[in-house]
Coordinates of C-alpha atoms in Angstrom, one line a residue:
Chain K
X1 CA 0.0 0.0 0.0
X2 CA 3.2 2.4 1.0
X3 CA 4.6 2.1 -1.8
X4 CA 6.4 5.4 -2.9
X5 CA 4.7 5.5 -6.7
X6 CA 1.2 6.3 -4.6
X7 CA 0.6 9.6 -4.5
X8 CA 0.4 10.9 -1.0
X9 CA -2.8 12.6 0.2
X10 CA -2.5 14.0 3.9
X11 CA 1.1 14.8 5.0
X12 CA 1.5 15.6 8.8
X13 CA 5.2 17.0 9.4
X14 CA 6.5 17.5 12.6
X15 CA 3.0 18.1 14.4
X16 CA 2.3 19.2 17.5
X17 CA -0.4 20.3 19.7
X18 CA -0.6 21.5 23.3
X19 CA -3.5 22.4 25.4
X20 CA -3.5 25.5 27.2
X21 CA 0.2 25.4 28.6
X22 CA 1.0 22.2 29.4
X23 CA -1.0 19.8 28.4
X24 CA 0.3 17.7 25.5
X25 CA -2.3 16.4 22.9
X26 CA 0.3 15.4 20.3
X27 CA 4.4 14.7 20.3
X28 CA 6.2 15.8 16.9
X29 CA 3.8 13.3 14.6
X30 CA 5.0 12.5 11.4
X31 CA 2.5 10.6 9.0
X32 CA 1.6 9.9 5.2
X33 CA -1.3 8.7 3.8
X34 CA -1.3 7.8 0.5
X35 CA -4.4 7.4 -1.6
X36 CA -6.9 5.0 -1.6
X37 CA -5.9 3.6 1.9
X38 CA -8.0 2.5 4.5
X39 CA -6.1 3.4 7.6
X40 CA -7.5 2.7 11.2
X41 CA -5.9 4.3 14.0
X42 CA -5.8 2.6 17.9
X43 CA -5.3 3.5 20.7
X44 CA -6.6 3.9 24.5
X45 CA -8.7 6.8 25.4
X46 CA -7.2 9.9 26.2
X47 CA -4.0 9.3 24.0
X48 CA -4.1 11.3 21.3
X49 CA -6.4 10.0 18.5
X50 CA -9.0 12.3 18.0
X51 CA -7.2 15.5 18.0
X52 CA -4.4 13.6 15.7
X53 CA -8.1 13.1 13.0
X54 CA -9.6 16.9 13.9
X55 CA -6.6 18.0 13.5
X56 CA -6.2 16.7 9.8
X57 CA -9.4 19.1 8.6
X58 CA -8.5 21.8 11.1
X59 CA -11.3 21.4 13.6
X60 CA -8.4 22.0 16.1
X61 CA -5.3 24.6 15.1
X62 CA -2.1 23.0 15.9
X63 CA 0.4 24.5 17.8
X64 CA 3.5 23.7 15.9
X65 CA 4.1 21.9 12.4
X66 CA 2.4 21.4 8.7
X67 CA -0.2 19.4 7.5
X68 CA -0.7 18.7 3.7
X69 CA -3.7 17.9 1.6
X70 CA -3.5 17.0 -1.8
X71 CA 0.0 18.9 -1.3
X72 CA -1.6 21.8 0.1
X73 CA -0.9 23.2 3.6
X74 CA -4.6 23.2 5.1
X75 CA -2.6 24.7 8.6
X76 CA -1.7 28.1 6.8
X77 CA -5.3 28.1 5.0
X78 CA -7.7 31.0 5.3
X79 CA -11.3 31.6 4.1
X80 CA -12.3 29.8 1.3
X81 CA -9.4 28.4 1.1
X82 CA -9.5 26.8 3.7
X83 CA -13.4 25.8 3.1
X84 CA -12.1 24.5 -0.2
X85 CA -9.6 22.1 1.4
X86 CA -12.6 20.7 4.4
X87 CA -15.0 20.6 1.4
X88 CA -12.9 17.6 0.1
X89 CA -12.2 15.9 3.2
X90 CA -15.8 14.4 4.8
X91 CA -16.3 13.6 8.5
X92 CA -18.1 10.8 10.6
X93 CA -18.7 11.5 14.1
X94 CA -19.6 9.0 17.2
X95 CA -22.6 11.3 17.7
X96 CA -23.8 11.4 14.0
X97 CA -24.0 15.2 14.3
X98 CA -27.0 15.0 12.2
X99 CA -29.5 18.0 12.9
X100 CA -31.9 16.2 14.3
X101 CA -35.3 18.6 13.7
X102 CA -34.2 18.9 9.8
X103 CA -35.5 16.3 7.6
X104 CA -32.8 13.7 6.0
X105 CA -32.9 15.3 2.7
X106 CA -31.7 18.6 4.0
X107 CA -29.2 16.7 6.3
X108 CA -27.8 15.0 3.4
X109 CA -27.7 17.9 1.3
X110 CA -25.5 19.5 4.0
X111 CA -22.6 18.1 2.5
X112 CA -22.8 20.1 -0.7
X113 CA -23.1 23.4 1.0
X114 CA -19.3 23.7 0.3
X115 CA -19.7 23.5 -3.7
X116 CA -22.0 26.9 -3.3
X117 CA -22.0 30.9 -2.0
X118 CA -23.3 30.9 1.3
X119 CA -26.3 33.4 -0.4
X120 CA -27.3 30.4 -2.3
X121 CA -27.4 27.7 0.2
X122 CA -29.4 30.3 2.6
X123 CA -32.1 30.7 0.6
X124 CA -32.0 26.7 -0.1
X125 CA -31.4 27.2 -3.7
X126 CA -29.9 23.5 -4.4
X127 CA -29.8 22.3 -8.2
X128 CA -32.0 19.3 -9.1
X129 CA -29.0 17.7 -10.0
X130 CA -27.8 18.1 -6.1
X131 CA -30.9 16.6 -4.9
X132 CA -30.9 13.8 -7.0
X133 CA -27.3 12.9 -5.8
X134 CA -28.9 13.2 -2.3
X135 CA -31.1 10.8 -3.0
X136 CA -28.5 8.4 -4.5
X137 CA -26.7 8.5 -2.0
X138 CA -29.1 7.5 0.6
X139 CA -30.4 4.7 -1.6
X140 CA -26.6 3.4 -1.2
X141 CA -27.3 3.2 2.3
X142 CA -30.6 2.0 2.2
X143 CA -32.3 4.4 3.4
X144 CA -34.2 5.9 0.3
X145 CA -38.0 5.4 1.9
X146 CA -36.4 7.6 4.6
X147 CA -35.7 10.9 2.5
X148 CA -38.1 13.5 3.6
X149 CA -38.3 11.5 7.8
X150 CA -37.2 13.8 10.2
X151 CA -33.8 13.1 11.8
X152 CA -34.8 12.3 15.0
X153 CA -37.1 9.8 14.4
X154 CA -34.6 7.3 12.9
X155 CA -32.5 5.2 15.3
X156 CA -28.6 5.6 16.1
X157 CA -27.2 3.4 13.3
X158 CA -29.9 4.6 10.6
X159 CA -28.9 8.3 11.7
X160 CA -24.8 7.1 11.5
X161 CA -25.8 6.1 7.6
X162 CA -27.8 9.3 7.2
X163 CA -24.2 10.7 8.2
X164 CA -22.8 8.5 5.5
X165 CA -25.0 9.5 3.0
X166 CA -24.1 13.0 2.9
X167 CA -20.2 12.7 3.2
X168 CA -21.1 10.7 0.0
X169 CA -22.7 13.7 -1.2
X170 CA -20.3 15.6 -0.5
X171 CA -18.0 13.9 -2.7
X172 CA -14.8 14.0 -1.2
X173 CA -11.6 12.4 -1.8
X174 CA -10.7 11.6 2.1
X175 CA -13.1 10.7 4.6
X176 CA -12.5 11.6 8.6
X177 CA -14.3 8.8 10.9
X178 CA -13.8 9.6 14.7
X179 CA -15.3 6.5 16.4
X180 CA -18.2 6.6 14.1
X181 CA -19.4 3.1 15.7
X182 CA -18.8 4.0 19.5
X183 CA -22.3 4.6 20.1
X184 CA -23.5 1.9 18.2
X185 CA -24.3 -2.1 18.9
X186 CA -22.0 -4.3 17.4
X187 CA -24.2 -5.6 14.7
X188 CA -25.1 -1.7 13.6
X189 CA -21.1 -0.8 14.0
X190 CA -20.1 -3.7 11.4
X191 CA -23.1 -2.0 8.6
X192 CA -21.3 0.9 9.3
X193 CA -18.1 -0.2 8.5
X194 CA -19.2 -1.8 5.7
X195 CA -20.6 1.2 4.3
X196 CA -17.1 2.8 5.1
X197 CA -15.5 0.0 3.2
X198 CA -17.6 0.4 0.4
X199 CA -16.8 4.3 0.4
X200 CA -13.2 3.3 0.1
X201 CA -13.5 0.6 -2.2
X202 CA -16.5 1.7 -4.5
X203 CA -15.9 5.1 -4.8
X204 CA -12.0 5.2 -4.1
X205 CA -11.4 7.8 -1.1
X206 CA -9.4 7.3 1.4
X207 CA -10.7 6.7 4.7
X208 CA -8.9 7.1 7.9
X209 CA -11.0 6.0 11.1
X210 CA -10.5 6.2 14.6
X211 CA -11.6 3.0 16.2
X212 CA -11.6 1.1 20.1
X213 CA -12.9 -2.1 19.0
X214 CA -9.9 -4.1 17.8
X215 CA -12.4 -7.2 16.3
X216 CA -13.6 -3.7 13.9
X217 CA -10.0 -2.6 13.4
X218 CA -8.9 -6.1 12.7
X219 CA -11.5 -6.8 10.2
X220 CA -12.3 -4.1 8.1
X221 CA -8.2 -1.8 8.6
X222 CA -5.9 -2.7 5.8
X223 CA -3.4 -0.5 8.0
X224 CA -3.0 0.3 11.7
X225 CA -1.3 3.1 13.3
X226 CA -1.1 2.6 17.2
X227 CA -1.2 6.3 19.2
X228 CA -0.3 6.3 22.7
X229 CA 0.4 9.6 24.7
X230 CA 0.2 11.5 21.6
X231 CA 2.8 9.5 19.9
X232 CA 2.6 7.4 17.0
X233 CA 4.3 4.2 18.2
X234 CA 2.9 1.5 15.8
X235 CA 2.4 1.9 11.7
X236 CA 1.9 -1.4 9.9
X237 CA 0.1 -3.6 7.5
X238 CA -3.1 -5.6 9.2
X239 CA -2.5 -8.5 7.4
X240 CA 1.6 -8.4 9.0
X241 CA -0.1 -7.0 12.3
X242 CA 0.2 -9.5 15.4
X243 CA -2.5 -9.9 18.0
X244 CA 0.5 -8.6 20.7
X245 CA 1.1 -5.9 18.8
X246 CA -2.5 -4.4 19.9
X247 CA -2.3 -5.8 23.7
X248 CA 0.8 -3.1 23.7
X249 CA -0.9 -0.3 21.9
X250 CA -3.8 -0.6 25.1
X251 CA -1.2 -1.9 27.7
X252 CA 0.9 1.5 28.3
X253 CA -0.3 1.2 32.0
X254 CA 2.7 4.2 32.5
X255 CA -0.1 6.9 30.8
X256 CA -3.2 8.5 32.1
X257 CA -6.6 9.5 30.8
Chain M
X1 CA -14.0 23.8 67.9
X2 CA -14.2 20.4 70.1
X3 CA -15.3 17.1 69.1
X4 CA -15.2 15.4 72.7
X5 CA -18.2 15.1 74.8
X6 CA -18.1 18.3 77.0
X7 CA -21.0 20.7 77.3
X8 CA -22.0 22.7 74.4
X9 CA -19.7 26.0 75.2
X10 CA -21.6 29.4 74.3
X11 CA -21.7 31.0 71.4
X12 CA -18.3 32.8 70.9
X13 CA -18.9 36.4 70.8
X14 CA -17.6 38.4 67.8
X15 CA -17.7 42.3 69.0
X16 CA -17.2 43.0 66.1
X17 CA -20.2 41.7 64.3
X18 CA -22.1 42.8 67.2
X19 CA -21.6 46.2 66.6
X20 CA -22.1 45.8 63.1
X21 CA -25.6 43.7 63.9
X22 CA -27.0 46.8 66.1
X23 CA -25.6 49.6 63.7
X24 CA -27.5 47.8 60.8
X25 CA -30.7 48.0 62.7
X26 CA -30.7 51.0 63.7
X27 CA -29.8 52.8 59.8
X28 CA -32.9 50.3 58.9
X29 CA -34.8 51.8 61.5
X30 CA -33.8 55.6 60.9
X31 CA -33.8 55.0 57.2
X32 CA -37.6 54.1 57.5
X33 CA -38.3 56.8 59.6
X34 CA -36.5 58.9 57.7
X35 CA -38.9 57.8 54.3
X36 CA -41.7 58.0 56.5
X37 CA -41.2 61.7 57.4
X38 CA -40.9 62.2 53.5
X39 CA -44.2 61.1 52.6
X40 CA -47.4 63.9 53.2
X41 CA -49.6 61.8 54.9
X42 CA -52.0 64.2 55.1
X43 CA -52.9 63.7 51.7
X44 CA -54.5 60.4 52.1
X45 CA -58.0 61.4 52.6
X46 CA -60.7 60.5 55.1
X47 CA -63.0 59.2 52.7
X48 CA -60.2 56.3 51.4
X49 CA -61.9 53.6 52.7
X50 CA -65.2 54.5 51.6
X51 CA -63.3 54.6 48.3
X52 CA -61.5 51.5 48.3
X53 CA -64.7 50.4 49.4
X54 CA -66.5 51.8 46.1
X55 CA -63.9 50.3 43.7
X56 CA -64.3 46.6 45.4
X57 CA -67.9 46.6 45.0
X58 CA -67.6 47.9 41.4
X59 CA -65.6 44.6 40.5
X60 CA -68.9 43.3 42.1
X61 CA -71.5 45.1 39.7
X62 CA -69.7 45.9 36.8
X63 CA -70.7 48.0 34.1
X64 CA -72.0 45.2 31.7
X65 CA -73.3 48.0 28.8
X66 CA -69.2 48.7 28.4
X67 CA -68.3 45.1 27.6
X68 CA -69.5 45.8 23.6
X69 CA -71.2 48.7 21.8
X70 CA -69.9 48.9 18.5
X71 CA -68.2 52.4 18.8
X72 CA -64.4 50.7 19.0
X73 CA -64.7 52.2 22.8
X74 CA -65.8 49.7 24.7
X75 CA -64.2 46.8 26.5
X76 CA -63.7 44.2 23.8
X77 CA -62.1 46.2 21.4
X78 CA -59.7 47.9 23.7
X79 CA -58.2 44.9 25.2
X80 CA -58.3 43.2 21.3
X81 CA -56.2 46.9 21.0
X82 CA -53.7 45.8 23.8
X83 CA -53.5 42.4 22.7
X84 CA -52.3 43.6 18.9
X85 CA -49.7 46.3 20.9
X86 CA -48.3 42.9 22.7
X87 CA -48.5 40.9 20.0
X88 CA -46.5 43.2 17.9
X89 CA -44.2 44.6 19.8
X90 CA -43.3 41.0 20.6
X91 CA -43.0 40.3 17.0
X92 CA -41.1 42.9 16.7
X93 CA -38.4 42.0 19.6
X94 CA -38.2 38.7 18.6
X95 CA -36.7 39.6 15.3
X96 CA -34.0 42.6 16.6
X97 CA -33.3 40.4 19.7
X98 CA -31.7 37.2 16.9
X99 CA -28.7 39.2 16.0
X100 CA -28.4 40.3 19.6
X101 CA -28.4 36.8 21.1
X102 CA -26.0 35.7 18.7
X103 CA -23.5 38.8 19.6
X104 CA -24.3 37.9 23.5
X105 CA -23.6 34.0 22.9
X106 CA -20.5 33.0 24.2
X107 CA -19.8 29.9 22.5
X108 CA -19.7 32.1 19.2
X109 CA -16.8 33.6 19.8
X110 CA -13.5 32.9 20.3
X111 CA -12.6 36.4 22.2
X112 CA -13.9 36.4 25.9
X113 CA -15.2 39.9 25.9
X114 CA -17.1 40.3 22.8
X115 CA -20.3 38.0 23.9
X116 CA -19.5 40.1 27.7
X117 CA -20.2 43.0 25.7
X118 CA -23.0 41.7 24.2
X119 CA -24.0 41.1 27.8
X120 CA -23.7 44.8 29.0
X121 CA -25.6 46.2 26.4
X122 CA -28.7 43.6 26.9
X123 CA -28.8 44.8 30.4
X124 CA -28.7 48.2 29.6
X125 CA -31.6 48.1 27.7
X126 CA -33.1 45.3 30.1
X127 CA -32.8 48.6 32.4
X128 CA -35.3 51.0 30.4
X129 CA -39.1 50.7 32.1
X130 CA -41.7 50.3 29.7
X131 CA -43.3 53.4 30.9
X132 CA -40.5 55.3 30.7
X133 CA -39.5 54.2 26.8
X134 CA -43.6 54.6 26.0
X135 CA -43.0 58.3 27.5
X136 CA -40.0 59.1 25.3
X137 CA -41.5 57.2 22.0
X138 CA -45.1 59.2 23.0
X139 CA -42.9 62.3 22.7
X140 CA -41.2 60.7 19.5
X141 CA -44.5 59.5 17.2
X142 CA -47.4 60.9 19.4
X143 CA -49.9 59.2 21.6
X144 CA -51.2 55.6 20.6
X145 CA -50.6 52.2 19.8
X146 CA -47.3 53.0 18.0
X147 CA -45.8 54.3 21.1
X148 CA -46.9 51.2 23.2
X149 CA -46.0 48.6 20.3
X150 CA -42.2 50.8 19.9
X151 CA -42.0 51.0 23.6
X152 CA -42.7 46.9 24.1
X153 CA -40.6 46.0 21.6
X154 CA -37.6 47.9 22.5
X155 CA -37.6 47.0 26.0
X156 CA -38.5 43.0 25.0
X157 CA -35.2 42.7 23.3
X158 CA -33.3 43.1 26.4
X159 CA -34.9 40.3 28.4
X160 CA -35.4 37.8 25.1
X161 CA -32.3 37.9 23.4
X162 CA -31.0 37.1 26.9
X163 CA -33.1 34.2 26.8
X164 CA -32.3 33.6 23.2
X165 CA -28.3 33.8 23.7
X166 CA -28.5 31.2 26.3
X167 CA -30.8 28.9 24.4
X168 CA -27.7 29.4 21.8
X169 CA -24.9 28.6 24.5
X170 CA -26.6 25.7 25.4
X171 CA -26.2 24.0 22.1
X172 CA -24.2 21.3 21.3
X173 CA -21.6 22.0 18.9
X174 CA -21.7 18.7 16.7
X175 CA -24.1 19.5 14.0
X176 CA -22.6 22.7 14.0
X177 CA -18.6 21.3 13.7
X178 CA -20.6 18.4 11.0
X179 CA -21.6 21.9 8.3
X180 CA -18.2 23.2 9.1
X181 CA -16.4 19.9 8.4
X182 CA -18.1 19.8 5.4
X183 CA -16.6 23.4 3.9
X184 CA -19.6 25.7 5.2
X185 CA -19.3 29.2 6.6
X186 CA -20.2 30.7 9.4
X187 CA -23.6 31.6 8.0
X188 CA -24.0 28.0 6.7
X189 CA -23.3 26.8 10.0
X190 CA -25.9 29.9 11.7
X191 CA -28.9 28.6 9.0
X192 CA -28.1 24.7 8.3
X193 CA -27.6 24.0 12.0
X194 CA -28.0 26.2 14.6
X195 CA -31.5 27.9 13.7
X196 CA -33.1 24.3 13.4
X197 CA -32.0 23.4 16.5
X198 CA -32.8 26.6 18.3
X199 CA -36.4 26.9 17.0
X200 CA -38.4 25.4 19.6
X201 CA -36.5 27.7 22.3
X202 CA -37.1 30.6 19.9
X203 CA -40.9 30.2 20.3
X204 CA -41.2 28.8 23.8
X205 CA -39.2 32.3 25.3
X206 CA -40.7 34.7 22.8
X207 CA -44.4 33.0 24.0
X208 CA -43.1 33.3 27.7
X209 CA -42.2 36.5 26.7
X210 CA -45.7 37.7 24.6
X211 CA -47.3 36.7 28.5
X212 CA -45.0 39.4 30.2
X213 CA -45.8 41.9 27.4
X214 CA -49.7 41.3 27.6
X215 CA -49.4 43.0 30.9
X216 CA -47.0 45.5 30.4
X217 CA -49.2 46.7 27.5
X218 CA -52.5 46.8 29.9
X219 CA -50.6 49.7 31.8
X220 CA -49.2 51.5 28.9
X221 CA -52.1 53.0 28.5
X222 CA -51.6 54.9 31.5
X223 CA -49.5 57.2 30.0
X224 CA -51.0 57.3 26.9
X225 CA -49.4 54.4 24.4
X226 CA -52.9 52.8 23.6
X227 CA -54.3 49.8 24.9
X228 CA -56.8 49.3 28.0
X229 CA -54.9 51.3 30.4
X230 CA -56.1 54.6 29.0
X231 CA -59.8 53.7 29.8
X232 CA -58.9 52.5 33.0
X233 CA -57.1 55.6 33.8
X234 CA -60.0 57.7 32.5
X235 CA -63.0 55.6 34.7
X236 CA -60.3 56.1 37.7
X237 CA -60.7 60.2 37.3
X238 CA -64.2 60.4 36.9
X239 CA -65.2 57.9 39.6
X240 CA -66.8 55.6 37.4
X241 CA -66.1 52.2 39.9
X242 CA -68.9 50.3 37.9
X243 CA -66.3 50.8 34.7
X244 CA -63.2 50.2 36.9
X245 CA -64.3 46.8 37.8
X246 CA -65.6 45.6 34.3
X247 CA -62.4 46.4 33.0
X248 CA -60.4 45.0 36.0
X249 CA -62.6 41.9 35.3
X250 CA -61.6 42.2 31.4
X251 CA -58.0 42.4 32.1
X252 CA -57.8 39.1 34.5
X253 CA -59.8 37.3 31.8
X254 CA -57.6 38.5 28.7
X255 CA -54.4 37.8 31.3
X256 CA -55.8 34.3 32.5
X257 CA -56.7 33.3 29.1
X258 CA -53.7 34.2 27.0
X259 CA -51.5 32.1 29.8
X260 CA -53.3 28.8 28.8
X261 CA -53.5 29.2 26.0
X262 CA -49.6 30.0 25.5
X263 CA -49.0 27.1 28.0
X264 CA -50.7 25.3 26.2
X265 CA -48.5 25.4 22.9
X266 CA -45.1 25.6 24.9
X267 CA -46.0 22.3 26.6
X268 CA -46.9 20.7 22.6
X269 CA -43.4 22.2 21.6
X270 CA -41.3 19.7 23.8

């Protein structure tokens, strides 16, 4: 998968990110991804793993360091430039983040509110063409007889694939997943990840998830990168990734929460 | 202090707050004597009780003929008056308090002291009576429901967008951090997210708040900013307790039923 002919898509170089004063989130990470991978990233709570992913689309400023997508530096972005660069990296969260009085269609055409001026997408002014790709897009996750059902009325894995449906709207070429099946029982978790997979597979992004179940990381990651303390200390193939190998990425008894 | 089993000791005295105690009392004391001296007793007349005597039994026999007559004087129509000045000037706050409660929110800004601004000013204009902004917008556009309806809404925005900016603060941030992920603005965010989700808050406070204004506007007509507090005023001068009570009786009604009925659709909203 590393291979150096791949193109690389997110470059983190010498990153680093402190809370308040003292407070270390990450230690000097260095990190390609090339495309088309499916990365998952372990690690124990607390050790780094989702401000290494918000830090990727800028949801958190680092404090020191450069992080490239596509080549471009998304740290030194501004405006829309920087919406530009978020518009082509979509996110999964653990809580969905869906808008929960809006109906499914609108919360799916959220994802294409970067491809317009804000004018337009106030006044709701989405092209057929848009709401058609809605719509397709929530028939990949089978959830077409669902379009114009308020958010809240679906149930936590049908909302996560609502969530799926419209980073698939938004058409992006790497997809964010921080814990996106931590709030979800274990047969909902694996339709998730399968939908995942068949973002990276189908439709060729690159997906980088954060995950705590190891059985999930095991099955579905093609490569693991073990965090601990805001340190990278693992970076492998799955298939050349022993069972030990995760036992020390959650041993580390030496670190806290 | 001591843990074993002796006798409970006294009280320990503090001299000091002793002194302070008595020295309070007595400024309380000299203070109300001091107010009481102020006030011309003198001009409460003898006949008060036979007056306050007059007004209760007018709630008793009210002047029925007032409740409708068709001249747009009587009872109906003057409270149907205050109800549009509350209604309005409600309508009106609701709209100028938005941009207020977002500027007051907190969680919207990354500087500390911009949403404490934001703050200040609310409860500056929290700090204008009613009566007094009716008096300066009567002076402004004339006597009449304008005054009452500019007067409401003015003073409204101070309490609601209060209410507002904390409905705002009190958010979660994931849909919000879901529209920016996805490349939107900070207007994207403000109509794909946040409005949706602060809608129900939105109507609950500015129906909470159309309750407080229903009786604010029954005594703007006092002054003379339209609305049932001008006829009231008038029956009080020319001794007309039959009319003081049927409006009396009008306003508890209109008060009473506006409450339910306002309950009523706060309590479907959640």
């Amino acid at each position: 998968m590393a291979d150096s002919a791949v193109k690389p898509v997110i470059e983190l170089k010498n990153v680093k990110k402190v809370y308040g004063k003292d407070v270390v989130g990450l230690k000097d990470i260095n990190l390609t991804i090339n495309k088309g991978e499916f990365v998952v990233i372990v690690g124990l709570s607390g050790a780094g793993k989702s401000t290494l992913l918000r830090s990727i689309n800028r949801l958190i400023d680092i404090t020191e360091g450069d992080i490239l997508i596509n080549g471009e530096s998304i740290t030194k972005a501004k405006g829309k430039e920087l919406r530009m660069l978020r518009r082509n990296i979509g996110m999964i969260f653990q809580s969905f983040n869906l808008v929960k009085r809006s109906s499914v269609l609108r919360n799916v055409l959220t994802g294409r509110v970067g491809y317009y001026p804000t004018w337009k997408s106030t006044l709701n002014l989405f092209t057929k063409e848009d709401k058609q790709r809605a719509y397709d897009a929530l028939q990949q996750v089978d959830l077409a007889d669902k379009v114009y059902t308020r958010a809240d009325e679906l149930s936590g894995g049908q909302q996560q694939r609502v969530a799926i449906a419209r980073v698939l709207t938004q058409d992006p070429d790497i997809i964010l997943a921080d814990e996106p099946t931590a709030s979800l029982d274990p047969q909902t978790s694996r339709r998730v990840m399968q939908d995942l997979r068949m973002l990276n597979e189908k439709h060729g992004m690159t997906v980088v998830i954060n995950l705590h179940s190891v059985e999930l990381a095991q099955e579905f990651g093609k490569r693991v990168i073990g965090v601990r303390a805001g340190e990278i200390i693992y970076d492998g193939k799955m298939s050349e990734t022993p069972k030990e190998t995760f036992d020390q990425i959650y041993s580390g008894g030496d670190q806290d929460e | 202090m001591d843990t074993s089993m002796k006798k409970l000791p006294p009280k320990p005295v503090d001299q000091k707050k002793r002194v302070a105690h008595w020295a309070l009392a007595i400024v309380t004391i000299l203070l109300i004597v001091w107010s009481c001296t102020g006030i011309d007793f003198g001009g409460i007349k003898q006949t008060a009780g036979q007056i306050a005597g007059a007004i209760f039994s007018g709630i008793f026999h009210p002047d029925w003929s007032y409740v409708y007559n068709g001249t747009g004087e009587d009872l109906v129509s003057q409270l149907w008056d205050t109800v549009c000045i509350a209604f309005l000037g409600t309508f009106i706050s609701a709209i100028i308090s938005l941009p207020f409660a977002f500027w007051a929110a907190h969680t919207r800004h990354k500087k500390w002291y911009v949403s404490r601004v934001g703050k200040i000013v609310l409860a500056i204009i929290r700090s204008f009576p009613e009566i007094v902004l009716a008096l300066m917008f009567i002076k402004a556009v004339g006597p009449g429901s304008a005054a009452g309806v500019l007067a409401l809404g003015f003073h409204s925005v101070g309490m609601l967008a209060k209410l507002f900016s904390e409905a705002i603060e009190n958010l979660e941030d994931g849909p919000n951090e879901a529209v920016t992920a996805a490349g939107g603005s900070k207007t994207n965010v403000v109509m794909f997210s946040i409005l949706p989700n602060l809608l129900p808050a939105l109507i609950s406070n500015t129906l909470y708040r159309f309750d407080v204004s229903i009786r604010s506007a029954s005594v703007l007509g006092l002054v003379g900013a339209g609305g049932i507090g001008y006829p009231l005023i008038i029956a009080l001068q020319y001794r007309q307790w039959n009319r003081v009570g049927i409006i009396l009786l009008g306003i508890i009604i209109m008060v009473i039923v506006i409450d339910w009925i306002s309950g009523w659709i706060r309590k479907k909203l959640v």
